[in-house]
GROMACS .gro file of C-alpha atoms in nm:
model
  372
    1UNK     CA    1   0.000   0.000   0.000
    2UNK     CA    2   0.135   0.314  -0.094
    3UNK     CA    3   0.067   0.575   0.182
    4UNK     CA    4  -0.073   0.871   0.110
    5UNK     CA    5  -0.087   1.203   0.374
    6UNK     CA    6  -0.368   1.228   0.563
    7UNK     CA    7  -0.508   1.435   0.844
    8UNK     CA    8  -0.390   1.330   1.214
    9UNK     CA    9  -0.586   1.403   1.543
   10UNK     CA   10  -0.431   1.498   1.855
   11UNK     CA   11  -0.717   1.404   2.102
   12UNK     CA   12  -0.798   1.303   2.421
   13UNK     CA   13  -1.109   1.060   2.525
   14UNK     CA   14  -1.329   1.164   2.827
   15UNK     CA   15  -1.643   1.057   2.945
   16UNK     CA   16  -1.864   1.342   3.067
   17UNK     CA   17  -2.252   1.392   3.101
   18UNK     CA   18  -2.527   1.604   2.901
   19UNK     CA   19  -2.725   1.801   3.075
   20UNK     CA   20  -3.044   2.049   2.894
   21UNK     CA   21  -2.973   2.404   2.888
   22UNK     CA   22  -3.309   2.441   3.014
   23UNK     CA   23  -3.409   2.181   3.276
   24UNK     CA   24  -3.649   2.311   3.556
   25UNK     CA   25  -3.724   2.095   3.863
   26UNK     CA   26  -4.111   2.144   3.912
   27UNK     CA   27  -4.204   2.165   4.305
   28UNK     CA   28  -4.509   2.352   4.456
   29UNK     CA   29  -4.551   2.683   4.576
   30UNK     CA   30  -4.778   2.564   4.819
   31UNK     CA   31  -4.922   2.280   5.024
   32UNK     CA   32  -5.204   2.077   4.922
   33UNK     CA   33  -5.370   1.726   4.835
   34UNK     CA   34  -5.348   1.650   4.461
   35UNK     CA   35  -5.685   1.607   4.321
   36UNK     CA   36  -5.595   1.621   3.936
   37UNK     CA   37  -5.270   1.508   3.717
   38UNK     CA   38  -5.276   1.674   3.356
   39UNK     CA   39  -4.992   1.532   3.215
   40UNK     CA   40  -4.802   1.187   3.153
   41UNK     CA   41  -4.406   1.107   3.154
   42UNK     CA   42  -4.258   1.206   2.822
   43UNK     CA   43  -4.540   1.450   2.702
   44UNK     CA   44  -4.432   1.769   2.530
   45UNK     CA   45  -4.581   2.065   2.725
   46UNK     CA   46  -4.569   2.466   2.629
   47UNK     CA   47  -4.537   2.713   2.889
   48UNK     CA   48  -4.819   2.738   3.161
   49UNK     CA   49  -4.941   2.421   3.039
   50UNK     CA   50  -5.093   2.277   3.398
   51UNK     CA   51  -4.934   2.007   3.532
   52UNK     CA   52  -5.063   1.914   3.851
   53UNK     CA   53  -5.413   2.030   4.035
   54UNK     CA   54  -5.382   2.089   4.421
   55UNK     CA   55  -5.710   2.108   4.678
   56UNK     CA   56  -5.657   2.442   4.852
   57UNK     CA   57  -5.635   2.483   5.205
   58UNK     CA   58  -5.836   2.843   5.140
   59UNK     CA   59  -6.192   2.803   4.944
   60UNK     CA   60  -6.357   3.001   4.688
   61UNK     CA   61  -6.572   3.136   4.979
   62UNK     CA   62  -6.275   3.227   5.164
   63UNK     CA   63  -6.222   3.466   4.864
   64UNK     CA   64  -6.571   3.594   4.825
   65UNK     CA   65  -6.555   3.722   5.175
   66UNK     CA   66  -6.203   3.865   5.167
   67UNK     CA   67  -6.391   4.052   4.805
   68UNK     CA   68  -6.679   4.156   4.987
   69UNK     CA   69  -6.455   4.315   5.302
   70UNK     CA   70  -6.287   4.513   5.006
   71UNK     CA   71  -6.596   4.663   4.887
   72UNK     CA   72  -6.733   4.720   5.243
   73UNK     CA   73  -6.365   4.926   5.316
   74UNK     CA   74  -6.422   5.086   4.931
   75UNK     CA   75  -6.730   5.193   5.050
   76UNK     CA   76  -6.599   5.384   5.379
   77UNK     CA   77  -6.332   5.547   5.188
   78UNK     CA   78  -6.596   5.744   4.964
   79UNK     CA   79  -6.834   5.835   5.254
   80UNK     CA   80  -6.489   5.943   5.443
   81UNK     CA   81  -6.408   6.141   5.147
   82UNK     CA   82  -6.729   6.298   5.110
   83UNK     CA   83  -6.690   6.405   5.480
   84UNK     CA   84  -6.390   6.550   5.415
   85UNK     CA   85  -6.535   6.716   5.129
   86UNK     CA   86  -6.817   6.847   5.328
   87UNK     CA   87  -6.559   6.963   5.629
   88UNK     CA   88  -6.373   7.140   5.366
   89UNK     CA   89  -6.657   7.358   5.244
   90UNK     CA   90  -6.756   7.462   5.597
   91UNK     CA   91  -6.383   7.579   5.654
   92UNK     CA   92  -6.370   7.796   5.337
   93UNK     CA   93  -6.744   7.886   5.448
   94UNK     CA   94  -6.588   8.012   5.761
   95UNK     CA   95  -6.299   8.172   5.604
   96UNK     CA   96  -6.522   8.399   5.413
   97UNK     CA   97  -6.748   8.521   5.717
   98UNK     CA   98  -6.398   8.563   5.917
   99UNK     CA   99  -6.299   8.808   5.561
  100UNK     CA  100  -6.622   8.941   5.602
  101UNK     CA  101  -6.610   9.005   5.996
  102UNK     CA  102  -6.212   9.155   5.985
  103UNK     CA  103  -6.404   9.420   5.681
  104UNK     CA  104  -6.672   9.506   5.937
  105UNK     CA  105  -6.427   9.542   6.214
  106UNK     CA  106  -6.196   9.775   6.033
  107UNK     CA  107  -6.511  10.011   5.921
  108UNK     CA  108  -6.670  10.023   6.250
  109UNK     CA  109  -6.347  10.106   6.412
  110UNK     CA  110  -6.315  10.370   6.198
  111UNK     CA  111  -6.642  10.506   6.279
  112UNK     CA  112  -6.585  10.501   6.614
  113UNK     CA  113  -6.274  10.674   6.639
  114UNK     CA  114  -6.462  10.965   6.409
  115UNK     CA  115  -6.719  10.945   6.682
  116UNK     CA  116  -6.998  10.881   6.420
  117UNK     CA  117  -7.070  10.561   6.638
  118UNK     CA  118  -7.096  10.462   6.994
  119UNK     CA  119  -6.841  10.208   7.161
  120UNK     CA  120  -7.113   9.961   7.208
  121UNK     CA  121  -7.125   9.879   6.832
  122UNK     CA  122  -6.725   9.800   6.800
  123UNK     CA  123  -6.756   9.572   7.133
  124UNK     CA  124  -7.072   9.437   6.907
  125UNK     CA  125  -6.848   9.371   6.595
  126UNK     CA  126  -6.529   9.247   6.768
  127UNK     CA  127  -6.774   8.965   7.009
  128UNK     CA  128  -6.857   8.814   6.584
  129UNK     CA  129  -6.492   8.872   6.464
  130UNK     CA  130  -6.384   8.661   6.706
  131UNK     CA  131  -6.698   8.430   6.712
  132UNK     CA  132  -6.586   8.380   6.331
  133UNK     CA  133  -6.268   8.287   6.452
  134UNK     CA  134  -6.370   8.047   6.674
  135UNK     CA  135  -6.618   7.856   6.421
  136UNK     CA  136  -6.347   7.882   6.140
  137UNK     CA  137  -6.054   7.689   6.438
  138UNK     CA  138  -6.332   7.454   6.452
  139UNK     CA  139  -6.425   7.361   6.148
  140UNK     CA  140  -6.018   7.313   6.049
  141UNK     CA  141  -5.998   7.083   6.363
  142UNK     CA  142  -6.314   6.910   6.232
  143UNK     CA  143  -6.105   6.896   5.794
  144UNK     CA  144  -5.796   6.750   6.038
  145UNK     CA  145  -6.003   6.456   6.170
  146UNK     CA  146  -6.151   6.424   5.862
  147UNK     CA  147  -5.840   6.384   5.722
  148UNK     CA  148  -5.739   6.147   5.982
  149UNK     CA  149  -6.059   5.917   5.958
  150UNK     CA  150  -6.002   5.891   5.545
  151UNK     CA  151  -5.663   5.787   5.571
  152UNK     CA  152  -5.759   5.522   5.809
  153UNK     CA  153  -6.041   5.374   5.603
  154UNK     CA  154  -5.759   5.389   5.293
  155UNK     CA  155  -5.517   5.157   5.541
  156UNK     CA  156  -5.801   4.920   5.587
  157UNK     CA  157  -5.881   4.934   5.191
  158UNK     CA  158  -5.541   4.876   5.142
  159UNK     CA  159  -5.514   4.586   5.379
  160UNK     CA  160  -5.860   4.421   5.250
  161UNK     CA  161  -5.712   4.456   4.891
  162UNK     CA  162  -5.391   4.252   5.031
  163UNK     CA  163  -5.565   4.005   5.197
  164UNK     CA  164  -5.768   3.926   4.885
  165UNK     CA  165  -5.441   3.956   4.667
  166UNK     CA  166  -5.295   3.670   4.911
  167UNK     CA  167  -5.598   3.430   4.880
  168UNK     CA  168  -5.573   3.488   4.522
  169UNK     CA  169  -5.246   3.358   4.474
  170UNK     CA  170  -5.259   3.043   4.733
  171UNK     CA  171  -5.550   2.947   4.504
  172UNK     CA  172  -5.345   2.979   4.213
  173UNK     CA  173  -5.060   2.845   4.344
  174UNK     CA  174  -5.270   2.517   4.376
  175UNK     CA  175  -5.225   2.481   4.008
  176UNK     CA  176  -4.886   2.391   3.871
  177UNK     CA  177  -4.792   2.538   3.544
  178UNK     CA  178  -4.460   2.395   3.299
  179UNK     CA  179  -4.261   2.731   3.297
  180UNK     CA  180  -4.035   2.650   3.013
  181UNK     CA  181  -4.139   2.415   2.694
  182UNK     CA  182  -4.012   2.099   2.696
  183UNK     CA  183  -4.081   1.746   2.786
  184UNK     CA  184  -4.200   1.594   3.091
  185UNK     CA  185  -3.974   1.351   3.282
  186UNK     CA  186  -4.084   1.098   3.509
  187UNK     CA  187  -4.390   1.236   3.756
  188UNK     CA  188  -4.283   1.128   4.089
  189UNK     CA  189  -4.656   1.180   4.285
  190UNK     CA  190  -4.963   1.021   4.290
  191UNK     CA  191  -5.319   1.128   4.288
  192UNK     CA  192  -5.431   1.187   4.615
  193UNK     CA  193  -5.093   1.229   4.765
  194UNK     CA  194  -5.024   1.525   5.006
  195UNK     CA  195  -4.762   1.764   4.926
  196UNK     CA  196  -4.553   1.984   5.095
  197UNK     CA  197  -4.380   2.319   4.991
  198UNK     CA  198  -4.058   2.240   4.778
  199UNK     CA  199  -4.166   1.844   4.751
  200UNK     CA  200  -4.030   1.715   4.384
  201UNK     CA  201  -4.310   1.672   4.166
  202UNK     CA  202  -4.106   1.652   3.812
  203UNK     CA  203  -3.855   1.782   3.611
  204UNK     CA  204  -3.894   1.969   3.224
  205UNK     CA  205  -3.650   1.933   3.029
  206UNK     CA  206  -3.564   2.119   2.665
  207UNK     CA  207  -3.322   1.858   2.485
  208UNK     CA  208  -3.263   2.062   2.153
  209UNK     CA  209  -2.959   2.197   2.285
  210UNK     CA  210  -2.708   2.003   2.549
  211UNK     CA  211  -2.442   2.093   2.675
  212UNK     CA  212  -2.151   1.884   2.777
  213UNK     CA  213  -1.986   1.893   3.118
  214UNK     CA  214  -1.636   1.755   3.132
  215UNK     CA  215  -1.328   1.736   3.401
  216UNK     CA  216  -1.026   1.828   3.240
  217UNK     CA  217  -0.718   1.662   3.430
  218UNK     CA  218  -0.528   1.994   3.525
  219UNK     CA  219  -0.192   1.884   3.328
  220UNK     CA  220  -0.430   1.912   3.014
  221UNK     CA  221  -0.605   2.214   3.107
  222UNK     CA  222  -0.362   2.438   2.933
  223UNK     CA  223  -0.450   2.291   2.592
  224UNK     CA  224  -0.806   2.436   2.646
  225UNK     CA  225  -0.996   2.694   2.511
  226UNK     CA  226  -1.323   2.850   2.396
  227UNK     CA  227  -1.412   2.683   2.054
  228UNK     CA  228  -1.191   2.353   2.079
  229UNK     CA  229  -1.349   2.098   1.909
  230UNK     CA  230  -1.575   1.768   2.086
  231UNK     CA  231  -1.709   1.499   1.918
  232UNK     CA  232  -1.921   1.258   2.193
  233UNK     CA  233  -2.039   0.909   2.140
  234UNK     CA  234  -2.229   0.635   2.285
  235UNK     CA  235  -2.033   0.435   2.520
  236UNK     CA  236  -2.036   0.101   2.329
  237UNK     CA  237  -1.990   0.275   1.946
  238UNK     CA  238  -1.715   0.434   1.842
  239UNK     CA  239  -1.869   0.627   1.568
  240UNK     CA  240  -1.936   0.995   1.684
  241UNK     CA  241  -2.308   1.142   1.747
  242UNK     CA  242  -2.227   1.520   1.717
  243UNK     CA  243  -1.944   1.747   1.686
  244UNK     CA  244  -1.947   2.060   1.909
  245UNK     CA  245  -1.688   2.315   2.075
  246UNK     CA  246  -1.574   2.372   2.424
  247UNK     CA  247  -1.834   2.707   2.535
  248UNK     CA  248  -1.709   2.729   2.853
  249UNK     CA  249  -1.378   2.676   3.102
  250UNK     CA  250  -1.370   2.690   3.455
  251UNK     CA  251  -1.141   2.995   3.622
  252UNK     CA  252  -1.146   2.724   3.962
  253UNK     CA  253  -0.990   2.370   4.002
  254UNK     CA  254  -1.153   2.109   4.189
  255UNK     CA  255  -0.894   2.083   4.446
  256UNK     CA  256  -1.011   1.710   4.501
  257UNK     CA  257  -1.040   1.596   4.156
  258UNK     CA  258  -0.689   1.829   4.055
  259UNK     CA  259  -0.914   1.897   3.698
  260UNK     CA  260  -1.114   2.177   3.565
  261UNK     CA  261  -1.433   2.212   3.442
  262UNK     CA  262  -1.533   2.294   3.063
  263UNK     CA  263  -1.809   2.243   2.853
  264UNK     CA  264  -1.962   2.221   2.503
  265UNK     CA  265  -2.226   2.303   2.367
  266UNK     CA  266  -2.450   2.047   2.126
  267UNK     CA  267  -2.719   2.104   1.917
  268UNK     CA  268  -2.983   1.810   1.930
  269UNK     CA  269  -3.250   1.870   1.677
  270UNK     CA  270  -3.343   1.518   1.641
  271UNK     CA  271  -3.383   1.399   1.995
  272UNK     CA  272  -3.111   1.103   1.969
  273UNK     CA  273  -2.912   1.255   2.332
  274UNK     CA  274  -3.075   1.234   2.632
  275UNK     CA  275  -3.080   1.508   2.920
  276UNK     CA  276  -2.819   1.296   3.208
  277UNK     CA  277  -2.651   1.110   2.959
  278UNK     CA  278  -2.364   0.981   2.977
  279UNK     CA  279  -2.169   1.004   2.684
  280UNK     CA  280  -1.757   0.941   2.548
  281UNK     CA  281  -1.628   1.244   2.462
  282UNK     CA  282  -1.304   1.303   2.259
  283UNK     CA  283  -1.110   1.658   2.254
  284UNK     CA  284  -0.974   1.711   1.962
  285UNK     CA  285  -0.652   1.923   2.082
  286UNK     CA  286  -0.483   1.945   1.711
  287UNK     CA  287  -0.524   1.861   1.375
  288UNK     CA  288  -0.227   1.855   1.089
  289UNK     CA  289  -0.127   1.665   0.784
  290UNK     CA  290   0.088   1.320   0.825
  291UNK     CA  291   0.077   0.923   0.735
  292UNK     CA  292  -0.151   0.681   0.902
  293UNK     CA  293  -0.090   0.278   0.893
  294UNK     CA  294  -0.277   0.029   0.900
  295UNK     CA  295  -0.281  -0.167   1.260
  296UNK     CA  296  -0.152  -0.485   1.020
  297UNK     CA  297   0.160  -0.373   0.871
  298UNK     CA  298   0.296  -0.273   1.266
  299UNK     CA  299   0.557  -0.553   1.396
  300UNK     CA  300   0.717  -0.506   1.764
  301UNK     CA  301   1.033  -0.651   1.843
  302UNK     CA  302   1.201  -0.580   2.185
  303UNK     CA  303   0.966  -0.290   2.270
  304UNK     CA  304   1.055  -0.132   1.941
  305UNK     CA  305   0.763  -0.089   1.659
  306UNK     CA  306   0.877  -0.141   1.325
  307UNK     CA  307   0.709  -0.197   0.967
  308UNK     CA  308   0.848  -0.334   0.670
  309UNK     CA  309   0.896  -0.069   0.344
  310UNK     CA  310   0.874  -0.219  -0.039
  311UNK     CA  311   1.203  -0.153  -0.195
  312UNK     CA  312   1.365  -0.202  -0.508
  313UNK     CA  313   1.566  -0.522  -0.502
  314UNK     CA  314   1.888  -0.641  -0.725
  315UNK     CA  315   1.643  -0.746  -1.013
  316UNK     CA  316   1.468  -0.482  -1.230
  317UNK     CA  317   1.144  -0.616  -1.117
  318UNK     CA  318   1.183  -0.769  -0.777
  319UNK     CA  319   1.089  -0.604  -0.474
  320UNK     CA  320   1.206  -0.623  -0.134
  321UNK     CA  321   1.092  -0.595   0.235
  322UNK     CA  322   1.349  -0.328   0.436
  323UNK     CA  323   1.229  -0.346   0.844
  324UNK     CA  324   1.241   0.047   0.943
  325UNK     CA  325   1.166   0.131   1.289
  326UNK     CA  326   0.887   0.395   1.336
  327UNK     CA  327   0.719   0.617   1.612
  328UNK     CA  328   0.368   0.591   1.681
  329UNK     CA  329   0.108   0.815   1.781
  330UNK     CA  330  -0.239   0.744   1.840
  331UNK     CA  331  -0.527   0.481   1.743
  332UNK     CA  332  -0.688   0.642   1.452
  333UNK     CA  333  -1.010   0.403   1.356
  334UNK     CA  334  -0.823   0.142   1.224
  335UNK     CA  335  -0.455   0.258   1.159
  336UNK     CA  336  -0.205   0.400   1.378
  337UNK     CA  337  -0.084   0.764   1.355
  338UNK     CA  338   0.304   0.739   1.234
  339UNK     CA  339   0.507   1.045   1.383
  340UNK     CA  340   0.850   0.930   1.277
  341UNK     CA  341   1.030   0.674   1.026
  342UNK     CA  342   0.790   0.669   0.732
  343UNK     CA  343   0.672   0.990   0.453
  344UNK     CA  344   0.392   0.988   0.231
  345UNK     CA  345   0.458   0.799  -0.141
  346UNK     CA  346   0.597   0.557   0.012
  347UNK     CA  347   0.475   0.155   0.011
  348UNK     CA  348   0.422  -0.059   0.280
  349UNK     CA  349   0.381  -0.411   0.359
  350UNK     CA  350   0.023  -0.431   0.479
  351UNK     CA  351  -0.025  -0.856   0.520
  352UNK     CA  352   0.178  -1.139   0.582
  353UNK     CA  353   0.489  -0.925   0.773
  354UNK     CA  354   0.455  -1.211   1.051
  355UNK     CA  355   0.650  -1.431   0.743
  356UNK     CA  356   0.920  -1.154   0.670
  357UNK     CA  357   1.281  -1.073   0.784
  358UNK     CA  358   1.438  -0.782   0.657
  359UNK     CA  359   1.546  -0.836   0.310
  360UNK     CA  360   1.305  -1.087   0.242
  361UNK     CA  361   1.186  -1.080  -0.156
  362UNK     CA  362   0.835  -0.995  -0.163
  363UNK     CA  363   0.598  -0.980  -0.426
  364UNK     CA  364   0.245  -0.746  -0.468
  365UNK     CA  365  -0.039  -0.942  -0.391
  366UNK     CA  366  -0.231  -0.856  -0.696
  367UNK     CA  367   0.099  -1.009  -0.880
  368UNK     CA  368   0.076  -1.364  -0.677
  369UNK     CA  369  -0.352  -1.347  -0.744
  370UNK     CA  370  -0.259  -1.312  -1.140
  371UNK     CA  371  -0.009  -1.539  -1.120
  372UNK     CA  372  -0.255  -1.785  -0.958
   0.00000   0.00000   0.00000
């Protein structure tokens, strides 16, 4: 076989585990019996699809109550207001007879002091100034409490409102909603079964895009970085799923492992990987041009690897086998990677090199079929 360059893979195998970009653990919000399941294991759901149906510890006439204490407190507000209203318009009522009462004062005053009227009708005028004052004090004591009693009733319209707001959402907390789109994984509860805040109920996951995590032995971890190339596999087949690129590398080490994490990221449109997976991974560090060989034309002698080259013999036509040593890389499929002792255009013995010594006359196997 005459060898021929090809493209060689500096990689290292891993096995790591998918996990969905989007994955949501579903627990409830609150406690509660389960009186209805809407969904089975596997289903594809949409967001606020319901999931689960809990009985509420608060009832529907809980609510109506809570509603009707609202309106009641709604109610007191506007007659509050109105009061206010009404103690408003008495104080700018008695604002204008105190205007009108100072006016009087000031003429009669006058009048007096010209002697065109007796004492006794200033005494007269100041006794209603200052009964103006008095009523006008009053009635801005009366707008003050007014005041007061309003913005109580708004504090207990503001606390009915809550409390109807908090019924509200324990009732709707009963029902479970997906909040992502996805697919169902395996319900864990029963109908009929009691359950408490935070208790698992299921998980959603979205598998159209995975991403890989992976524990880089620290030595390695230098050869990362973002876009580096990851092919993943089944664990019993060699032949790779999907190709994607190292997304994201760790700043930490875990001191107990010594290795850092990274991860790709896959795309999954068909469905084939599975969210917890685990998977093979290979890291594809470097790729550049060189000579593969098939695992059949290696030989080992005293720890050395060798393989034998076709040479031109003595005769015009004959051929011999010359033992070379050679370097080895990696496992690539079938063949092994050669990093020293052979170039491309030249041929190799690919069969039989368990009957040859170096030297030996050898002849193509195409020749010996033709011959036959």
């Amino acid at each position: 076989e005459q060898l021929q360059p090809n493209t060689l893979i500096d990689s290292s195998q891993f096995v790591g585990t998918l996990e969905a970009k989007e994955r949501v653990a579903l627990r409830p919000e609150t406690g509660g019996r389960i009186s209805e399941i809407f969904v089975e294991s596997g289903e594809q759901v949409e967001v606020g699809t319901p999931i689960v149906q809990l009985s509420p510890e608060r009832s529907e006439a809980e609510l109506n109550r809570a509603q009707a204490d609202v309106e009641e407190a709604r109610s007191a507000v506007q007659t509050a207001r109105s009061e206010l209203a009404a103690r408003e318009a008495d104080v700018r009522s008695a604002k204008s007879e105190v205007a009108l009462q100072n006016e009087e004062y000031r003429r009669t005053k006058f009048l007096v002091e010209e002697g065109a009227q007796a004492q006794q009708a200033l005494d007269r005028v100041v006794r209603d100034r200052e009964a103006a004052l008095s009523a006008l004090e009053a009635a801005q004591k009366e707008v003050e409490a007014a005041q007061s009693r309003l913005a109580e009733e708004k504090a207990a319209l503001n606390s009915a409102q809550a409390q109807v707001a908090v019924i509200q959402e324990d009732l709707q907390d009963t029902r479970v909603l997906s909040p992502i789109r996805g697919t169902i994984g395996d319900i864990r509860v029963k109908l009929g079964e009691y359950l408490e805040v935070g208790d698992d109920i299921t998980a959603i996951s979205q598998n159209e895009v995975l991403e890989l995590n992976l524990r880089i032995p620290i030595e390695q971890s230098d050869r990362l970085g973002q876009g580096t190339p990851v092919e993943i596999s089944s664990p019993n087949r060699d032949q790779p799923l999907l190709t994607g690129q190292i997304s994201f590398i760790s700043p930490q080490v875990d001191m107990g492992a010594q290795a850092v994490l990274a991860k790709a990221v896959f795309p999954n449109p068909n469905g084939k990987l599975k969210d917890d997976q685990l998977v093979r991974a290979k890291v594809i560090w470097e790729e550049r041009t060189g000579v593969l060989i098939p695992t059949t034309a290696v030989s080992r002698l005293g720890g050395q690897t060798f393989a034998f080259v076709a040479q031109q013999g003595e005769g015009a036509e004959q051929l011999i086998a010359k033992q070379r040593p050679i370097k080895l890389g990696e496992i690539q499929g079938n063949s092994y990677q050669v990093l020293s002792g052979l170039e491309p255009g030249e041929t190799i013995v690919v069969s039989g090199i368990l009957n040859l010594s170096d030297g030996a006359a050898i002849v193509p196997e195409s020749e010996t079929q033709s011959q036959n």
